[in-house]
Every structure is written in C-alpha cells, then in structure tokens.
C-alpha positions in Angstrom: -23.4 19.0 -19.9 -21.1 19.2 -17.0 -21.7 15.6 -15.8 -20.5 14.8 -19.6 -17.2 16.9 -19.4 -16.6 15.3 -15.7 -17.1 11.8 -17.5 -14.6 13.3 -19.8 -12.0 14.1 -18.0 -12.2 11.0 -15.6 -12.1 9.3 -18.9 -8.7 11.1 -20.1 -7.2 10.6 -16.6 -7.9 6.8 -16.2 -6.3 6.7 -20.1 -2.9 8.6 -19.2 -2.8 6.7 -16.0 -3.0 3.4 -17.8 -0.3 4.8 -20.5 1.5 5.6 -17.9 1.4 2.1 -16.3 2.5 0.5 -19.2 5.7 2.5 -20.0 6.7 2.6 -16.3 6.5 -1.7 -17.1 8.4 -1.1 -20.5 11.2 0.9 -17.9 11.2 -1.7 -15.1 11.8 -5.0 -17.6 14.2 -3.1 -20.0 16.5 -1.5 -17.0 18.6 -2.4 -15.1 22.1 -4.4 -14.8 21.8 -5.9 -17.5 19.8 -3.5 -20.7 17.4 -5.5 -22.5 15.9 -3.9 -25.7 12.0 -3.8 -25.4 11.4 -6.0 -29.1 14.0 -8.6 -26.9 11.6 -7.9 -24.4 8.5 -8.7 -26.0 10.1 -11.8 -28.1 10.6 -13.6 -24.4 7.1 -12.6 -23.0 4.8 -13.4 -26.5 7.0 -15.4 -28.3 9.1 -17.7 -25.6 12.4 -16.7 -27.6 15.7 -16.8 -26.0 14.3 -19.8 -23.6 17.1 -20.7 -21.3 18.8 -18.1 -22.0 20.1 -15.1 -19.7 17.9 -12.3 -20.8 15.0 -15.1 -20.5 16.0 -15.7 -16.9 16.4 -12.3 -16.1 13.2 -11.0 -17.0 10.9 -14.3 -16.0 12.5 -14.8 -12.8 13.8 -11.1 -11.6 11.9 -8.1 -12.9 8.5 -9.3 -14.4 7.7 -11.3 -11.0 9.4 -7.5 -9.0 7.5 -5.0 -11.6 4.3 -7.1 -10.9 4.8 -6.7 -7.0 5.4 -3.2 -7.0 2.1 -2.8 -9.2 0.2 -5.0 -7.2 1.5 -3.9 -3.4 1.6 -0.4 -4.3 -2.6 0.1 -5.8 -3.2 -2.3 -2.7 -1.5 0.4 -0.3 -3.1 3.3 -1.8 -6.6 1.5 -1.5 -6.0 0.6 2.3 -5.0 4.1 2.7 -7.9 5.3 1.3 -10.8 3.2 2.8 -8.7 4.3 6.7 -9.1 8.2 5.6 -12.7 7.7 4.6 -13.6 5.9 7.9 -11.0 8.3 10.2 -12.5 11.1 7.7 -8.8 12.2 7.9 -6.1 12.9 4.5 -3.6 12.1 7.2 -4.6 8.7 8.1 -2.6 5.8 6.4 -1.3 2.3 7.6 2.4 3.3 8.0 1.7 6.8 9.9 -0.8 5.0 12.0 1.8 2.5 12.7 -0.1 -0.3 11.6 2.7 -1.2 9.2 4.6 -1.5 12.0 2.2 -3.8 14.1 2.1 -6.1 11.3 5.8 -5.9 11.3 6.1 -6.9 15.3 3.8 -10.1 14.5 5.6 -11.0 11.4 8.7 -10.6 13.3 7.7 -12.8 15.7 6.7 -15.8 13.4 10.1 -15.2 12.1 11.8 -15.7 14.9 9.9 -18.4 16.6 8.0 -20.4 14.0 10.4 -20.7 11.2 13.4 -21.4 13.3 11.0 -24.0 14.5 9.9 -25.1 11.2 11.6 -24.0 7.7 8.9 -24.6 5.4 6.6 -22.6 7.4 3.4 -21.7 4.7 3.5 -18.2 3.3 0.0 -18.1 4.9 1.1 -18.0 8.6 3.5 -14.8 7.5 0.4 -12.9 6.3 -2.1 -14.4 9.0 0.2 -12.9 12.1 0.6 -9.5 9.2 -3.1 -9.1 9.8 -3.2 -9.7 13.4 -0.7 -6.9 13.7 -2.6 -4.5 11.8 -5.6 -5.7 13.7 -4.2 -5.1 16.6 -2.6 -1.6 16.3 -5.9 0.0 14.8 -7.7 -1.5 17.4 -5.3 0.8 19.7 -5.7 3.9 17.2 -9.5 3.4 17.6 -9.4 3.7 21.1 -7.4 6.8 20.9 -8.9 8.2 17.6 -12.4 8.6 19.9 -10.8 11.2 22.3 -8.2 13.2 20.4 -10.0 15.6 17.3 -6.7 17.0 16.3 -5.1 15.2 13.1 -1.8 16.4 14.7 -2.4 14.6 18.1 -4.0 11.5 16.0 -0.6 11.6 13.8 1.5 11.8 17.3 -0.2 8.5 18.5 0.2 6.7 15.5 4.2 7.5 15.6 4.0 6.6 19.3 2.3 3.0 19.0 4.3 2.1 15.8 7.4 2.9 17.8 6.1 0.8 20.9 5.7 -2.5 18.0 8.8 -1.7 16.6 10.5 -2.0 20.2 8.8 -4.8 20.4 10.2 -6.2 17.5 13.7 -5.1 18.2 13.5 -7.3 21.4 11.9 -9.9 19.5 15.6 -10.2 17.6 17.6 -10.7 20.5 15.9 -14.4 20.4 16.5 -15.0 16.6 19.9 -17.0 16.0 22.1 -15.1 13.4 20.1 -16.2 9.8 16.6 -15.3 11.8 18.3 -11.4 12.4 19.7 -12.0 8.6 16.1 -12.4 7.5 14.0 -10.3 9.3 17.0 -7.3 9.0 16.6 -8.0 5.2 12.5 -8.0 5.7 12.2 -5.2 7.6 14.0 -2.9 5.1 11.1 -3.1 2.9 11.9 -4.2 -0.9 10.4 -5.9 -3.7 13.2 -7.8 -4.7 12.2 -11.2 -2.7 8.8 -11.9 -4.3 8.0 -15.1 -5.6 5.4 -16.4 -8.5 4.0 -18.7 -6.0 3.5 -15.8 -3.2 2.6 -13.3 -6.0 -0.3 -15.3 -7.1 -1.7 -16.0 -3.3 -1.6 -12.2 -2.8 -2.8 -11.5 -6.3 -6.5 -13.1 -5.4 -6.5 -11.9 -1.9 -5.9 -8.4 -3.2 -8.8 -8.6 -6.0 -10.9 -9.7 -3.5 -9.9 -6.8 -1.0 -10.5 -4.1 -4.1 -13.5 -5.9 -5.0 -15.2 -5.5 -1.7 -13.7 -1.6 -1.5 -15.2 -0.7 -4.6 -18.6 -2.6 -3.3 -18.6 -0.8 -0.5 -18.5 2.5 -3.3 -22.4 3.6 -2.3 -22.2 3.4 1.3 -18.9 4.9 1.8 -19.9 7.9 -0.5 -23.3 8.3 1.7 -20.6 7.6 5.0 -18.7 11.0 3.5 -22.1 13.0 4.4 -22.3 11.8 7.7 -22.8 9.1 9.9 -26.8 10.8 10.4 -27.6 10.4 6.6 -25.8 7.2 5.9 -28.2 5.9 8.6 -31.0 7.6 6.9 -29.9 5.5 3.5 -30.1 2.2 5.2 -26.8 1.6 5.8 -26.0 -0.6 8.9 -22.8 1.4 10.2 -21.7 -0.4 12.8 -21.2 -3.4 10.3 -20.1 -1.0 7.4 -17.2 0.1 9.7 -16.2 -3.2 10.7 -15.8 -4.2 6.5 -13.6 -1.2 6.3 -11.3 -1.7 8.5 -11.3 -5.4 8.1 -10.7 -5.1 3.8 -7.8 -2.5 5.3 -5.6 -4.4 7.2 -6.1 -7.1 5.4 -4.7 -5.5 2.3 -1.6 -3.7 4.7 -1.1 -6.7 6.0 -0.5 -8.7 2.3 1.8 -5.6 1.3 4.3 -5.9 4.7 4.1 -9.7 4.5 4.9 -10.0 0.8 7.3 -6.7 1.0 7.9 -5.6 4.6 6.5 -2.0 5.9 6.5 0.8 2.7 6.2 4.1 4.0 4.0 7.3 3.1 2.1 5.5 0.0 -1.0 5.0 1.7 -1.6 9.3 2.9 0.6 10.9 -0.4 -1.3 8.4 -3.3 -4.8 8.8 -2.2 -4.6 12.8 -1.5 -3.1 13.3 -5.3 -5.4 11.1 -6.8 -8.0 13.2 -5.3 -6.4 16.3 -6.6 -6.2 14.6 -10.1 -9.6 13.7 -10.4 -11.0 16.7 -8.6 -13.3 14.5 -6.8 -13.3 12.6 -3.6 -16.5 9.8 -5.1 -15.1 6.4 -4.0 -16.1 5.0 -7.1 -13.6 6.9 -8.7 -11.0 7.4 -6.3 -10.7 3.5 -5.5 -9.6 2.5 -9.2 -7.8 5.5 -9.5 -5.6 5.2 -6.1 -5.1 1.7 -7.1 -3.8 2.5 -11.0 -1.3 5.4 -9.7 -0.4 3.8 -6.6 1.0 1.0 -8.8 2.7 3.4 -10.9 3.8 5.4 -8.0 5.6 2.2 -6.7 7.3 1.1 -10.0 8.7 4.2 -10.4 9.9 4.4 -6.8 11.4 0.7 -7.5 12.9 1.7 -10.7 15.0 4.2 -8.7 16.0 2.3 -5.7 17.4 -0.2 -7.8 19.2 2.4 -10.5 19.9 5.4 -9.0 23.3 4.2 -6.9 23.4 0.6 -9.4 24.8 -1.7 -8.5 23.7 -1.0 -5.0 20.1 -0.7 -4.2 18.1 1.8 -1.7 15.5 0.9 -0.1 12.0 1.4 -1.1 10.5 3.4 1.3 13.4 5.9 1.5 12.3 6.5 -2.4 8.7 6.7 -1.1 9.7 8.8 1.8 11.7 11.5 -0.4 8.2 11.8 -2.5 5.6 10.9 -0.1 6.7 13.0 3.2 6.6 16.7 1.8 2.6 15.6 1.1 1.7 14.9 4.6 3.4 18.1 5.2 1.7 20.2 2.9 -1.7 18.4 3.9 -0.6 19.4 7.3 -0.3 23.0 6.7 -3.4 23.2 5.0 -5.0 22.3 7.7 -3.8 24.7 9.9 -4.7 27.3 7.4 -7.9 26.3 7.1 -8.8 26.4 10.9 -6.7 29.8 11.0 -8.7 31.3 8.3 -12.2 29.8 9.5 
C-alpha cells in the first residue's frame, strides 16, 4: 500500500514537472522583444507558416535553439551535481562550488586564446575536449584534498580556493589574447545561453543522452554506494571502477555545459537538494530523471528573467542562478551545523 501511494506521488510530481516544462517553453518562445502569440507560435513550429518572415526568424534562429540550451545545460548540470554529491556523499558538492566550472573555464580559456587566434575554424570539439580536461583536472585536486578534510565547510573552502587559483590562471591567460580573443572569452566567461548554435546544440544533445544514460545505469550501484562503500562491495560492485564512471560521466557533462554556455553557478548543489525534498527520496533512479526535468526548468526560468527583467539589457545567467541557488547552500549549511550541534 505504501509502495503504491510512493509510486503515486512520484507519478504526480514527474506530471507537474513535465507541465511545468512545457509552459516555461510556451514563456521562453512567446517573450521577449518582440511578443509572439502562442497559436503564431505553433503555426511556425507545426505548420512552417510565416517562412521567411520575422517572427519565423526569431523563434527558429533565437529562442527555440536558447530555450533548448537552457533545458538541455541546465538537467545536465543538475545530473553532474548529483552523481559528485553521491560519490563526495556531500549536498554541498557541485561543479561550480568545487571550482570545477572554473577549471574547465582556465582550459577553455586557453584554447581561446592560443588555438583559435591560431586557427579560426577551430572544431567545437577541441572547446569541449580542453572543458573536460579542466574539470578533470580540478577534481583530481579536490580528491586529493577531499581525503584529508571531513568538514563540508573546509571541503567548500578548497573548492573556492582552487577555482580561484584557475580563474587567475585564466585572467593571466588574457593578457596574451589580442583585443577580439579578450572580446570573446569576456563574452564566454559571463555565462549565457544566447550564443548556442543548432550545430553545437545537436553535438552536446547526444553527448548529454549518453552521459544521463550511463547516470541512470549506474542507478543500482550508486543506490547500494549510498549504504556504504562495505555493502556495495558485498553486492558485487567493483568500486574502484564504479568511482572512476562517476566522476568521468561528471565532468564530462560540466564540461559540455561551460563549453556550450560558459561556467553557470549554484545549479548543480540548489537543483539536486530540492529535488530530493520534492520527491522525499534520495533513490537515484528517481532523483536522476527528476534533477534532470527541474534543472531544465530551473534554467529556463532563470533565462527568461535575465533576458526580461532589465529588457532590453540582459543579466547574466548565473547572477539569476545565484539570487535562487546561494540561500540553498546556505540553508544546507546550517542544517548541518544543527545536526552535529544537536547529535
């Protein structure tokens, strides 16, 4: 009986989530500089009305190809902030407050400095490949340190540190860059949707299937890795190559997100801790779809009110994300500190 009312409710959640998806979409194609009535809307998406014209252009080449992004990038955040917190076994644990955003940043930077003043049609691929190094990198370095501090406030301390050491890095890497380099990686760095094209969408599209596919996968072993490294053992899981997959499907989905949209801040800790509180569960089977469906709405709203809130000039994304996302890592904070004061 109770396994059918959780099945319920999981059920209802999932449902609101995806209605809620879908009129966030409605929002983001219909707003904006120029209002565009959702049957106009529809006509030009099912119907190919209105070819050529400016309402066409508008939605085929501006918002459908942003709304996607930010639905895309944003459940692919959530999902690499989820899979770090289950292997850290810590709700504060994210790309950006690891600074792993930023050590994708620093290579990124890099390949915009040197390799595309070098070469202009640089491939998209070499952007994301020196992303992942980065992230690669810097958790390799948070590792190292995650093994001798226990305190989530001294692991959050070394994640600021290190992502402020990469973005030094990054700032030095700019006095190199001639003026359209610092242009570009300036405009980059601030983190937006606005730059993403259908060819770079559809790249990052299948490599982020394949990243959720693998997380969700992984569902089992992760849920037996919640109990303890002892009794996932005990289940036959092969740790050492379990924790290899889950930081490797991590990075590699930070890594698509600051390539594709530069480094987005708190929606890897804020999206999977209230999707846990939604669900009332922690089960990775149900937290990875879930952190991916309101991650994606989390980010479309956050985009819908960067770009309309001071129209016609735009904030950027993660000082949206930062406004909702920062008084969650405090409050997860604080609970912690009560829980060790009061046990």
């Amino acid at each position: 009986m109770m396994r059918k009312k959780q099945t319920l409710r999981f059920g209802i959640i999932f449902a609101l989530l995806v209605v809620t998806f879908v009129i966030m979409g409605a929002l983001n194609a219909c707003t904006g500089s120029i209002a565009i009535a959702p049957k106009e809307v529809l006509r030009i998406l099912f119907a190919g009305s209105g070819e050529g014209s400016k309402a066409a252009d508008v939605i085929w080449k501006i918002r459908l190809p942003r709304l996607l992004a930010a639905a895309l990038l944003g459940g692919a955040l959530s999902v690499s902030g989820f899979l770090l917190q289950s292997f850290f076994r810590n709700p504060i644990a994210g790309p950006y407050v690891l600074g792993i955003s930023n050590g994708a940043k620093m290579l990124v930077g890099a390949v915009m400095v040197f390799v595309i003043r070098a070469s202009t049609d640089a491939p998209y691929w070499t952007i994301m490949a020196a992303s992942f190094l980065g992230s690669l990198i810097v958790t390799g370095f948070v590792l190292l340190f995650a093994g001798r501090v226990r305190s989530m406030a001294a692991l959050l301390i070394t994640g600021i540190m290190i992502g402020s050491i990469c973005t030094a890095v990054t700032n030095f890497l700019v006095t190199f860059a001639d003026e359209a380099g610092i242009a570009n990686l300036h405009s980059w760095s601030q983190g937006s949707f606005s730059a993403v094209s259908w060819r770079n969408l559809g790249f990052s599209s299948v490599v982020i299937f394949l990243c959720v596919a693998g997380a969700v996968f992984l569902s089992k072993p992760m849920t037996a890795y919640q109990l303890g490294e002892n009794y996932a053992r005990s289940m036959g899981v092969n740790i050492r190559a379990f924790r290899i997959a889950l930081i490797a499907l991590s990075s590699l989905l930070s890594a698509v997100v600051t390539a594709l949209a530069g480094p987005i801040s708190f929606v890897g800790v804020a999206v999977p801790h209230i999707t846990r509180l939604l669900f009332g569960t922690s089960k990775p089977a149900v937290i990875i779809p879930g952190s991916f469906l309101f991650g994606s709405v989390f980010c479309m709203g956050c985009d819908l009110i960067a770009r309309t809130a001071f129209s016609p000039s735009e904030l950027q994304i993660s000082t949206v994300t930062a406004v909702f996302g920062a008084p969650v890592v405090i409050a997860l904070m604080l609970n912690r500190q009560r829980g060790k004061e009061n046990g």
